[in-house]
Each structure stands twice: as C-alpha cells, then as structure tokens.
PDB file of C-alpha atoms in Angstrom:
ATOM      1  CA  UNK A 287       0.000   0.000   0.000  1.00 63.00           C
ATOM      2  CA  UNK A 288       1.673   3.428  -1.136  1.00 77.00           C
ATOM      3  CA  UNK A 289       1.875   5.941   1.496  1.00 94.00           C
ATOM      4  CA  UNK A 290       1.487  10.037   1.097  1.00 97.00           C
ATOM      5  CA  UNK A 291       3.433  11.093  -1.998  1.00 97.00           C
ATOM      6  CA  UNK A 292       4.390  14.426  -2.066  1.00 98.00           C
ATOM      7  CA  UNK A 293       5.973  16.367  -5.452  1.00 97.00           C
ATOM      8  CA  UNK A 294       8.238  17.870  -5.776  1.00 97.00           C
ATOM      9  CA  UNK A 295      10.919  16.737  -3.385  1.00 97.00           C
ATOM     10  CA  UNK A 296      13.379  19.395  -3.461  1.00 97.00           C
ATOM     11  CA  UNK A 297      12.812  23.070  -5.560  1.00 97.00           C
ATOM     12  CA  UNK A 298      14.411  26.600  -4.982  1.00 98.00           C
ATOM     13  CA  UNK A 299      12.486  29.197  -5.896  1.00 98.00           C
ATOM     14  CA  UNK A 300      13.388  33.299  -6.164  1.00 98.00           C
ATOM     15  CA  UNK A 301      12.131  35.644  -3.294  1.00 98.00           C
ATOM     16  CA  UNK A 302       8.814  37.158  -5.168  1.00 98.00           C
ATOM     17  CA  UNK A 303       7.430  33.776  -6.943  1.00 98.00           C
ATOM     18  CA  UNK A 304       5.242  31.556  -5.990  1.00 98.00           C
ATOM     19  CA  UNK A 305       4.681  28.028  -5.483  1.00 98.00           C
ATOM     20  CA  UNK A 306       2.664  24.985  -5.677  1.00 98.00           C
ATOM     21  CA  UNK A 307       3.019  21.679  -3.750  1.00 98.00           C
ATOM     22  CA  UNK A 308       1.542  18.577  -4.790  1.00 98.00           C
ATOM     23  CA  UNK A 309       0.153  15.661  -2.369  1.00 98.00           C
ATOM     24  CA  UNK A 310      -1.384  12.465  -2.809  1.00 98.00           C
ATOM     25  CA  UNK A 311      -2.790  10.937   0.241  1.00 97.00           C
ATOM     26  CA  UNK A 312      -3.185   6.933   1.336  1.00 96.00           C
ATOM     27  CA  UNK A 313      -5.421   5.396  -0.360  1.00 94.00           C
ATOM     28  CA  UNK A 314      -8.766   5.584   1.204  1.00 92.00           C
ATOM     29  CA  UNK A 315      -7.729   8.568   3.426  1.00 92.00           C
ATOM     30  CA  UNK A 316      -9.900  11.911   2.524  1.00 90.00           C
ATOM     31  CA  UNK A 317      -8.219  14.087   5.394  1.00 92.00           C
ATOM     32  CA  UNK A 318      -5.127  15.755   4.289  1.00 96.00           C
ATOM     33  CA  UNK A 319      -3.504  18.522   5.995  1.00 96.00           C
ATOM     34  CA  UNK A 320      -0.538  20.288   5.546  1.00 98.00           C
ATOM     35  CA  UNK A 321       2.444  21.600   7.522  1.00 97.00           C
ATOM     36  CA  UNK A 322       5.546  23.193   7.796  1.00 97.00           C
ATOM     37  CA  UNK A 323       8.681  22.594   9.223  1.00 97.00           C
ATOM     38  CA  UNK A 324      12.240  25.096  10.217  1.00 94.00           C
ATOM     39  CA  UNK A 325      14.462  24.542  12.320  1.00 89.00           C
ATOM     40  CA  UNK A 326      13.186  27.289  14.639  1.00 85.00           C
ATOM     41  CA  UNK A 327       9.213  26.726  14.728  1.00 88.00           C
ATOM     42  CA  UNK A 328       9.543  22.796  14.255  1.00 91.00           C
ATOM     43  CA  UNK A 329       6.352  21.831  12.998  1.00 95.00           C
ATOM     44  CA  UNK A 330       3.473  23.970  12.628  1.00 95.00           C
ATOM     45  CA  UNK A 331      -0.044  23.775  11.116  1.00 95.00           C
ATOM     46  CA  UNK A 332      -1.166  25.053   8.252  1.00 96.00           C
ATOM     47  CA  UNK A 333      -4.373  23.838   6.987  1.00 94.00           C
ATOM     48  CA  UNK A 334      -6.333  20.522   7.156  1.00 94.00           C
ATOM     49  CA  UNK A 335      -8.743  19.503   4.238  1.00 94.00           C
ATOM     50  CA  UNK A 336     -11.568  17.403   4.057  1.00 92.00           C
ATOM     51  CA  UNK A 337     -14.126  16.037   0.946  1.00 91.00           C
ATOM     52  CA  UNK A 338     -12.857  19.218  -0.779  1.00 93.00           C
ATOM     53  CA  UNK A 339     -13.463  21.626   2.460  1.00 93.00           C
ATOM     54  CA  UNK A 340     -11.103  23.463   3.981  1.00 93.00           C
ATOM     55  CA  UNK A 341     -11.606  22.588   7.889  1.00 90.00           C
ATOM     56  CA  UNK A 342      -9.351  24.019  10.070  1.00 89.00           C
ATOM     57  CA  UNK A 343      -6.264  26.703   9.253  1.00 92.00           C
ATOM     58  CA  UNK A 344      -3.345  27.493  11.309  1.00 93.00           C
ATOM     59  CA  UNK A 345      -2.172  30.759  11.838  1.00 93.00           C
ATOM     60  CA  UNK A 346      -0.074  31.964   8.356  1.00 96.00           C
ATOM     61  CA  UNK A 347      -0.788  34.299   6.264  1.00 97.00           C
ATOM     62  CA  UNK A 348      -2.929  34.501   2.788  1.00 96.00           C
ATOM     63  CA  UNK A 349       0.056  33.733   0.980  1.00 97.00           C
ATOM     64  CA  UNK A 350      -0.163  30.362   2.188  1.00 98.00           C
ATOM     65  CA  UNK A 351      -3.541  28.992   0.252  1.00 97.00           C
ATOM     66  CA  UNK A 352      -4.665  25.132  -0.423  1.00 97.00           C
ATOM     67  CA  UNK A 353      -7.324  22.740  -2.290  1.00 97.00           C
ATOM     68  CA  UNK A 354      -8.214  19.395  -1.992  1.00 97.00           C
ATOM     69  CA  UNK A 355      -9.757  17.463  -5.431  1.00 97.00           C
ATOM     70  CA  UNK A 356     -12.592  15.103  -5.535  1.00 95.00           C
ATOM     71  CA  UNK A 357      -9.690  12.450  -5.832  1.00 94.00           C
ATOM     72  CA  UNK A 358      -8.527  13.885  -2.466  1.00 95.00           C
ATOM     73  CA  UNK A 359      -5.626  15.001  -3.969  1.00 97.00           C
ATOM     74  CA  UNK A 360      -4.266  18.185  -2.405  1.00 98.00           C
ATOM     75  CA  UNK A 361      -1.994  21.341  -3.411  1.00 98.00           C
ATOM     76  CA  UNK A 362      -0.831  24.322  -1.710  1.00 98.00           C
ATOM     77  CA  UNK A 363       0.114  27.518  -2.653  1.00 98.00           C
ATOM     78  CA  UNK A 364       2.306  30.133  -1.400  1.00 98.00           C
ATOM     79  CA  UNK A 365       2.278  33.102  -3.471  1.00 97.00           C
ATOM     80  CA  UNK A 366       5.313  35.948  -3.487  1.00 97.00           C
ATOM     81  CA  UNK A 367       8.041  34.132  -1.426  1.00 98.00           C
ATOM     82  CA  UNK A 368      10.103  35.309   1.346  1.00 98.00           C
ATOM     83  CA  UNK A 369      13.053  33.887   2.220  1.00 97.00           C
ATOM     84  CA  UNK A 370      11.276  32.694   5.786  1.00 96.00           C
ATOM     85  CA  UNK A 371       9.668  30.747   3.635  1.00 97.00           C
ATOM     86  CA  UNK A 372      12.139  28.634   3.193  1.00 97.00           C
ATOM     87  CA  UNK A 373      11.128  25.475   4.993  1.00 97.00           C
ATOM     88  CA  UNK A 374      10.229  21.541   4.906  1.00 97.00           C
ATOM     89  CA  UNK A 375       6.338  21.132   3.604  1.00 98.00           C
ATOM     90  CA  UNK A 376       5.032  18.252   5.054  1.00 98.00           C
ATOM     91  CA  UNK A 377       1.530  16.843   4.202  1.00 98.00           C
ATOM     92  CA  UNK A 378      -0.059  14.324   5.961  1.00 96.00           C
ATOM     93  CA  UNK A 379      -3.708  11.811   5.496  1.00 95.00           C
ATOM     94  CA  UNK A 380      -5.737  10.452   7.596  1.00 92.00           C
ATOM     95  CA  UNK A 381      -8.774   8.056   7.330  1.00 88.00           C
ATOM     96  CA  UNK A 382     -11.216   8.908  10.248  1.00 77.00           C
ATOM     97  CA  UNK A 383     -10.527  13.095  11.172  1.00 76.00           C
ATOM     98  CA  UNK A 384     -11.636  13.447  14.282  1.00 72.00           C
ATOM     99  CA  UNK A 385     -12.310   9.853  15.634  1.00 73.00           C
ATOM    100  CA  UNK A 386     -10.343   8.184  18.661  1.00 69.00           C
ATOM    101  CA  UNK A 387      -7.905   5.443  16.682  1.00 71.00           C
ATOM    102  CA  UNK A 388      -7.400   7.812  13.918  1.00 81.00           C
ATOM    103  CA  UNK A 389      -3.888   7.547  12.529  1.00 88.00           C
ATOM    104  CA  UNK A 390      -2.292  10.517  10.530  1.00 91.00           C
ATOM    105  CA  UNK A 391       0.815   9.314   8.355  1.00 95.00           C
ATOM    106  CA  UNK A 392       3.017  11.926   6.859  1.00 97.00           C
ATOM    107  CA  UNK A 393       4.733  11.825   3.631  1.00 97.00           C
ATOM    108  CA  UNK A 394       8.187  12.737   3.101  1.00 97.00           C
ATOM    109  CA  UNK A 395       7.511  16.719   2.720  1.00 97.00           C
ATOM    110  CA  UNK A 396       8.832  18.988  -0.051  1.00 98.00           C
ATOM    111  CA  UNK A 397      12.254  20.719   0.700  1.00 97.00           C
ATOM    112  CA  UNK A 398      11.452  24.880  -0.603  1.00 98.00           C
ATOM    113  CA  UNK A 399      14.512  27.041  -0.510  1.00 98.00           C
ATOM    114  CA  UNK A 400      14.068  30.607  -1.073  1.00 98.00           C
ATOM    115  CA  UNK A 401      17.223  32.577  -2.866  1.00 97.00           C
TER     116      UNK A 401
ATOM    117  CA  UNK B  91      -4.601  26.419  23.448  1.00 80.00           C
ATOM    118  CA  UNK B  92      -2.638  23.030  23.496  1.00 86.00           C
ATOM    119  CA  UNK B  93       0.571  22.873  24.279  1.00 90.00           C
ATOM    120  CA  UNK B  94       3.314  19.937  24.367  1.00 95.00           C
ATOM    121  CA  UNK B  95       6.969  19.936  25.643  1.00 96.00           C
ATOM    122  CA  UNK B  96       9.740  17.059  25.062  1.00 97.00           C
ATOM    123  CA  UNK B  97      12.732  16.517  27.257  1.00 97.00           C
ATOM    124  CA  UNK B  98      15.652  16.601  26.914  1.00 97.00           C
ATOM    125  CA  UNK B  99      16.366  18.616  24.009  1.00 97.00           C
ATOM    126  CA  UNK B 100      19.140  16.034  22.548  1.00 97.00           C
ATOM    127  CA  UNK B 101      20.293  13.332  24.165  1.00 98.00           C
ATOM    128  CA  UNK B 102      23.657  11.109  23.684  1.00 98.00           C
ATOM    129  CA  UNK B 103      24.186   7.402  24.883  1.00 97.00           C
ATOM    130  CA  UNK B 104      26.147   4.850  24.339  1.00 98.00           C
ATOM    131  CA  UNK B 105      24.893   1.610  22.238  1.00 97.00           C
ATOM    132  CA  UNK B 106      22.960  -0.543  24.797  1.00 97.00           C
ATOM    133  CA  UNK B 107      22.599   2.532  27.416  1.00 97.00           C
ATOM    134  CA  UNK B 108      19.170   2.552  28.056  1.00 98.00           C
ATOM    135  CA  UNK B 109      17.007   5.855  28.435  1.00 98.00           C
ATOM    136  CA  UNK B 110      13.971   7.793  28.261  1.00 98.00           C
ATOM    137  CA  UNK B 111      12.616  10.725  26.577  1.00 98.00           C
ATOM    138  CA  UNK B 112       9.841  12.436  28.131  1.00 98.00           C
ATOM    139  CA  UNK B 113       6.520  14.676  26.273  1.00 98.00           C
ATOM    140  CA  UNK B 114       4.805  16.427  28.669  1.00 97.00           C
ATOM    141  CA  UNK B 115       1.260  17.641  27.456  1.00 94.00           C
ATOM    142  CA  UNK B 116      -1.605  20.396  28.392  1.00 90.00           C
ATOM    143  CA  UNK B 117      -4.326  19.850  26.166  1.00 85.00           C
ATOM    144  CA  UNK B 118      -8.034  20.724  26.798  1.00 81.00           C
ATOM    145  CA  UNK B 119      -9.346  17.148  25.687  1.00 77.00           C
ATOM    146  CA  UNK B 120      -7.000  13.991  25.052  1.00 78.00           C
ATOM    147  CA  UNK B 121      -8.085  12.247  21.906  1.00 79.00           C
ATOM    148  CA  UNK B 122      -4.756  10.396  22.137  1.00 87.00           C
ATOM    149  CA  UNK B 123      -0.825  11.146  22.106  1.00 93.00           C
ATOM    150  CA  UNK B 124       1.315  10.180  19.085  1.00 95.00           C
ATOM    151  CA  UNK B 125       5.010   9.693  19.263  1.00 97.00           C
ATOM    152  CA  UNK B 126       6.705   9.568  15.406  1.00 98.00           C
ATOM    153  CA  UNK B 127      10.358   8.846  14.539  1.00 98.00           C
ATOM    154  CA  UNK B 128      11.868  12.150  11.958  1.00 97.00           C
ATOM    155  CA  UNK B 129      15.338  11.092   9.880  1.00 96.00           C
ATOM    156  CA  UNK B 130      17.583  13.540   8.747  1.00 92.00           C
ATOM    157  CA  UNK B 131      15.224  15.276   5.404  1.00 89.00           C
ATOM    158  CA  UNK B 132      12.628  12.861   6.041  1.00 93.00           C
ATOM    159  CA  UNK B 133       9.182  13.172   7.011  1.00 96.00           C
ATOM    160  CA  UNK B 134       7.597  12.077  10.633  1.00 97.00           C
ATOM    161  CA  UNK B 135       7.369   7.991  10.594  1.00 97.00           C
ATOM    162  CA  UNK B 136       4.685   6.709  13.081  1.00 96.00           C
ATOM    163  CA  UNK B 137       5.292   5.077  15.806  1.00 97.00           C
ATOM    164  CA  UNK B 138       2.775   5.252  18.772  1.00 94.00           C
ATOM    165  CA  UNK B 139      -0.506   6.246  19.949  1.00 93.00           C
ATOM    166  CA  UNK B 140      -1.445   6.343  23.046  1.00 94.00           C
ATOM    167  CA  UNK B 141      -5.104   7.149  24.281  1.00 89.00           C
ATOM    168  CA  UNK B 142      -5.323   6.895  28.272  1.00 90.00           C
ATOM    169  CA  UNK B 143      -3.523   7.206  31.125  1.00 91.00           C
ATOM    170  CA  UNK B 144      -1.743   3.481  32.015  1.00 94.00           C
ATOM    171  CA  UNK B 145      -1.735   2.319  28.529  1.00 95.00           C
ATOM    172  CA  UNK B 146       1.340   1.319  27.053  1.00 97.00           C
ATOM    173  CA  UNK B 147       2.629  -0.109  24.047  1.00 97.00           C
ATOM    174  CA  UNK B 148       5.920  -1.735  22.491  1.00 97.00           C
ATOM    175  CA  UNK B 149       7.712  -1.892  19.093  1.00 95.00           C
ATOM    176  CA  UNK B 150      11.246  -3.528  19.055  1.00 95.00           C
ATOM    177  CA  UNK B 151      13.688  -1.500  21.663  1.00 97.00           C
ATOM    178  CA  UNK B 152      10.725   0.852  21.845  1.00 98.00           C
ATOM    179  CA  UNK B 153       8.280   1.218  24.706  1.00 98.00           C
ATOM    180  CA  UNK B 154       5.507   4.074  24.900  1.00 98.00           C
ATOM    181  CA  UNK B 155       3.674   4.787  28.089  1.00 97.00           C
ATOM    182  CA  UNK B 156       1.247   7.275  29.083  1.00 96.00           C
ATOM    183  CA  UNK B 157       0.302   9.267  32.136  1.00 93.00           C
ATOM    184  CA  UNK B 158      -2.313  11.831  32.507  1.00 90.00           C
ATOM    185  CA  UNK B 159      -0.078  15.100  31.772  1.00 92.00           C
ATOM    186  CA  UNK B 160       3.049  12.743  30.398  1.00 96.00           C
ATOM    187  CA  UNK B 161       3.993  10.518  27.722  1.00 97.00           C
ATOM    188  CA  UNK B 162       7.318   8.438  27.772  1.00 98.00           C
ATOM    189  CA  UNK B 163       9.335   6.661  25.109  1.00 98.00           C
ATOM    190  CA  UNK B 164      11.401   4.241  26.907  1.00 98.00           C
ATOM    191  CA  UNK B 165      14.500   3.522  24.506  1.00 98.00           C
ATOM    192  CA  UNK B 166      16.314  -0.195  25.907  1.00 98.00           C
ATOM    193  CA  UNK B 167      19.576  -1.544  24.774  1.00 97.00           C
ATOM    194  CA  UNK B 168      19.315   0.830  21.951  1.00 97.00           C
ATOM    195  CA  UNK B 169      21.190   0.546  18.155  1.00 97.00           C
ATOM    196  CA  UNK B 170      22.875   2.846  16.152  1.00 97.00           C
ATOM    197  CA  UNK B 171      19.674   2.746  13.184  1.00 97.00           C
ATOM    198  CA  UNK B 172      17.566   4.106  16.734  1.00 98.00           C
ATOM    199  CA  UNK B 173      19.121   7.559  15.880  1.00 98.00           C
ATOM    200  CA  UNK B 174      16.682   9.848  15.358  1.00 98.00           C
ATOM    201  CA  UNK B 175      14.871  12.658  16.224  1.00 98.00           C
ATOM    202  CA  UNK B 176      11.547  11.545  17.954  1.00 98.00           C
ATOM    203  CA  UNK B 177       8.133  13.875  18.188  1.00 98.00           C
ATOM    204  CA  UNK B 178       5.638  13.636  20.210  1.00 97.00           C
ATOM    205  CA  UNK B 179       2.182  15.439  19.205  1.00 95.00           C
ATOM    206  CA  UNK B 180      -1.702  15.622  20.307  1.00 92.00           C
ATOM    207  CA  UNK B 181      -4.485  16.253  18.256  1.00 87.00           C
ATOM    208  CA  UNK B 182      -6.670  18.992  18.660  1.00 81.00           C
ATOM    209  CA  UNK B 183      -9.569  18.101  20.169  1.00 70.00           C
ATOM    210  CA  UNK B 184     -12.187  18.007  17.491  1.00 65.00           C
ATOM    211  CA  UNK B 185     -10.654  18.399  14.491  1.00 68.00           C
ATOM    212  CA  UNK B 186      -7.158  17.151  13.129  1.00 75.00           C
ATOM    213  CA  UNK B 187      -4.572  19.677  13.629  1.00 87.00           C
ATOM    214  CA  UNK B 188      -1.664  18.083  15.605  1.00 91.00           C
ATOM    215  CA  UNK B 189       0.675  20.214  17.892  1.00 93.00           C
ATOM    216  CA  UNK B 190       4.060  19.071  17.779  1.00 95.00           C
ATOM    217  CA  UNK B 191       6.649  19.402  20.658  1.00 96.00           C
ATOM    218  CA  UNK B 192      10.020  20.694  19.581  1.00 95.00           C
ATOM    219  CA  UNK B 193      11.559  16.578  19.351  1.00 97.00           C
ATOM    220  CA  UNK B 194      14.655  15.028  21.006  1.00 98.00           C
ATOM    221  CA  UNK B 195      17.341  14.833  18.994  1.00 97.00           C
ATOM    222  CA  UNK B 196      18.879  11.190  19.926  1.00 98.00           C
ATOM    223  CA  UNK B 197      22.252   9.844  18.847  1.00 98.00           C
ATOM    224  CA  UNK B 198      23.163   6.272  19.661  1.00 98.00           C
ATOM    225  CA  UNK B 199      26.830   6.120  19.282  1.00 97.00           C
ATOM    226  CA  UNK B 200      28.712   2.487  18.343  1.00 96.00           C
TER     227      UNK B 200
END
C-alpha cells in the first residue's frame, strides 16, 4: 500500500514567486492537511482539508492557500516568497478526522529554498 | 490552546545505554498522544498512539507509556539505526490539527 506522496521533493524558488506543492494521500484517506517545518518553529499547522473543504487553518498568512480534489488530492500555494519561507512542507492523510484510533501518516515533505 | 513539551532537548548514549525521553502535554481534551520517529530530510514515521492514562505499548527497543499530563518513550539496549529525532504530538480536540513538541534529537553512538 503506497503511502502520502508528495511532489516535488526538493525546488528553490526566487524571493517574489510563488509556489505549488503537490500531495497524494493513502489510499482511502480523505483528510489531508498540511504543515511546515524550520528549524526554529519545528512543525506547525497550516491547513487541514476534508471532501474538498477546507476545515481548520493554522495561523499563516494569505500567501499560504490550499485545495483538496474530488480524488482527495491536495496542493498548496504560497504566493510571493520570502526567504522565511524557506522550509520543509510536510503533508499528511488520515482516514477517520476526528475519531479516537485515527492515525495521521506523513509523507516525506517537499524541501522549498528561497534565494 | 494546546501545548506539548519534550525533554531533553538532545540526548547522547552509548549503544545498549538505556534511556527515556519524556513529552509532557496540556491539552483541553486527550483524543490520544502520538510519538513519530523524523530522519535527517525525512518526514515524521509513526510510531505510537497512546489514548489513556496506564496504557502502554511496544515496538522492538521501543516502549511508549502514558500518564495523565506525560507521555514516555522508553529507549532499551538501543542501536545505532535508533538515531533519530523523535516527536511527540496531540491532536486537537475536534478536528485534526496536531501540535508538535520541539523533538529530542537522539544519537546512539557504536
């Protein structure tokens, strides 16, 4: 059984552009969220999705946007980059959001470096 | 607002020196604890979940146990390949945001 595959692995992008990340969940899951990583914050929440739905958001900015596809396929977005942007995306699925039991498996995130 | 701290910050022992890393939690309704495994570039690899106060449970040199404001990850007679940073996180109650504590960095060295 694959697990969450996120694309692409590793991309540097210029300060000003923008972004988009790429996540497939486990098969069967329909909750994806997403999160980001530095080496100062750790890990931090950025938005959950749900049968297309935005759920819950963490506390970025509007830069940082996301979808979720009737496939429950997901993207994010972060539009003109700052270099604190530079970070570890991480997405993660789960199959039962908000149920005792329920697992969330992460993939194996998307390295963005901004020059 | 959740919150969830991990002790000690990095830890150093000697292959077969047993140890334990402790996650101590505040949360306004425990829908479980999770402890994952993070590699160098890699993402969080699960490990544990824990859902009341006595449980425990075991994977290989790995032991999880809960109480009701602390989680710890008992480490025995560990290896080398047990190097790792290791997070521990809650869920939000209600929904599925998960808030991380900071990790313990552990190196096992040969």
């Amino acid at each position: 059984k694959a697990g969450v595959t996120q694309t692409p692995r590793y991309l540097i992008k210029t300060r000003g552009q923008q972004v988009t990340l790429s996540c497939s969940p486990i098969s069967g899951h329909r909750s994806v969220s997403w999160y980001q990583q530095t080496p100062g914050q750790g890990l931090q929440f950025l938005f959950e999705y749900f049968s297309e739905t935005q759920r819950n958001k963490g506390n970025f900015p509007g830069r940082f946007s996301g979808r979720q596809f009737s496939n429950s396929r997901s993207e994010m977005n972060v539009s003109t980059l700052e270099l604190g942007d530079s970070a570890l995306y991480l997405c993660a699925s789960s199959l039962d959001p908000g149920t005792s039991g329920n697992t969330i498996y992460f993939g194996e995130g998307s390295w963005l470096t901004v020059v | 607002e959740d919150q969830v701290t991990q002790s000690p910050e990095a830890l150093r022992l000697q292959e077969g020196e047993s140890s334990s890393l402790n996650c101590s939690y505040t949360v306004s309704g425990l829908r479980g604890l999770f402890w994952y495994r993070q590699d160098p570039g890699k993402g969080p690899e699960f490990l544990f979940t824990l859902y009341s106060a006595g449980e425990e449970k075991e994977k290989e040199r790995l032991k999880a146990t809960l109480t009701k404001k602390e989680s710890f990850l008992h480490i025995t007679a560990p290896k080398p390949e047990d190097s790792a940073t290791y997070l521990c996180a809650v869920p939000n109650f209600g929904n599925e945001k998960l808030t991380f504590g900071t990790g313990t960095r552990l190196t096992i060295i040969p």
